[in-house]
XYZ file of C-alpha atoms in Angstrom:
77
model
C -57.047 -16.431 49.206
C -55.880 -19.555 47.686
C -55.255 -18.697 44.215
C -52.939 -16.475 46.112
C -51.393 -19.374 48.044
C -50.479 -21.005 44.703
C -49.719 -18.184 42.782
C -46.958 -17.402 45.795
C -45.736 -20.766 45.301
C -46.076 -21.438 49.307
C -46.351 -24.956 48.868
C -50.408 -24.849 48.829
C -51.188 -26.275 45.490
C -51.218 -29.706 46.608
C -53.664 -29.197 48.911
C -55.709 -27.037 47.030
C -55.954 -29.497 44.448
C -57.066 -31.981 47.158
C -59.677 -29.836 48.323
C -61.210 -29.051 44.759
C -61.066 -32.996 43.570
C -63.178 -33.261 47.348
C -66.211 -31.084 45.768
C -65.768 -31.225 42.167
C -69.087 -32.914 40.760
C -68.089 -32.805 37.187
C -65.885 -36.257 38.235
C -66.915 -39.322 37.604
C -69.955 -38.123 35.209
C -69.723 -38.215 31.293
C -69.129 -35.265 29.471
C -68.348 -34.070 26.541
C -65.482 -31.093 25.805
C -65.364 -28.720 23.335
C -62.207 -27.297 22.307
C -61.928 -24.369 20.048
C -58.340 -24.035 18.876
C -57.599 -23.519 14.820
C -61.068 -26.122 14.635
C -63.421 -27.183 17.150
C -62.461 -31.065 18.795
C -64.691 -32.405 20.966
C -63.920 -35.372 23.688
C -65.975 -37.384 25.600
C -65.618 -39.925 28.326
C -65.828 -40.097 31.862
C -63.983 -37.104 33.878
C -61.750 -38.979 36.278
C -59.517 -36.365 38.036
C -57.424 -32.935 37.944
C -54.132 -33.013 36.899
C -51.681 -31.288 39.003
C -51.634 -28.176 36.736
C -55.580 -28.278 36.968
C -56.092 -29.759 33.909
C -59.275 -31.796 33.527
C -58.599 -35.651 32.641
C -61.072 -37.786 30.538
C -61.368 -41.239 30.115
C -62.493 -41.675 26.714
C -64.753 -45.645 25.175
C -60.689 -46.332 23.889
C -59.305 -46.078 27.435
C -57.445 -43.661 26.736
C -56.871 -40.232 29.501
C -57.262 -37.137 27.402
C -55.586 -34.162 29.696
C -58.110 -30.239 28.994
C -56.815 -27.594 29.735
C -59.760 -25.027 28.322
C -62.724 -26.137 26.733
C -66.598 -25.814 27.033
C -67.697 -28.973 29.469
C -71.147 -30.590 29.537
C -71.964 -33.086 31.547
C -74.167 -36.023 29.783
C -76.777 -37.914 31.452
């Protein structure tokens, strides 16, 4: 039901986002993301948050946020 809410544009995707961020356990732990595009990249860090468009956004040792969109996650211990 509310992956039809969004995809109908009704104004839901704020809170759905809201909700997900409430249960997601894959923030705040490490973990590591593969990406396979032309080659394989692989970032780590510390998931902080979903971006608006459900992206998943890492915190890599630079400080830098790294925005993934697809990728294999593991969390680290």
């Amino acid at each position: 039901v509310r992956l039809g809410e969004i995809e109908a544009d009704s104004g839901h995707a704020a809170a759905v986002l809201e909700e997900y961020t409430a249960v997601c356990e894959t923030l705040g732990s490490a973990v590591r993301v593969r990406l396979h595009t032309t080659r394989t990249v692989v970032v780590e860090g510390t998931a902080v948050r979903v971006a608006p468009d459900g992206s998943l956004v890492v915190r890599n040792d630079a400080g830098r946020d790294v925005a993934v969109g697809h990728g294999e996650v593991e969390r680290l211990r």
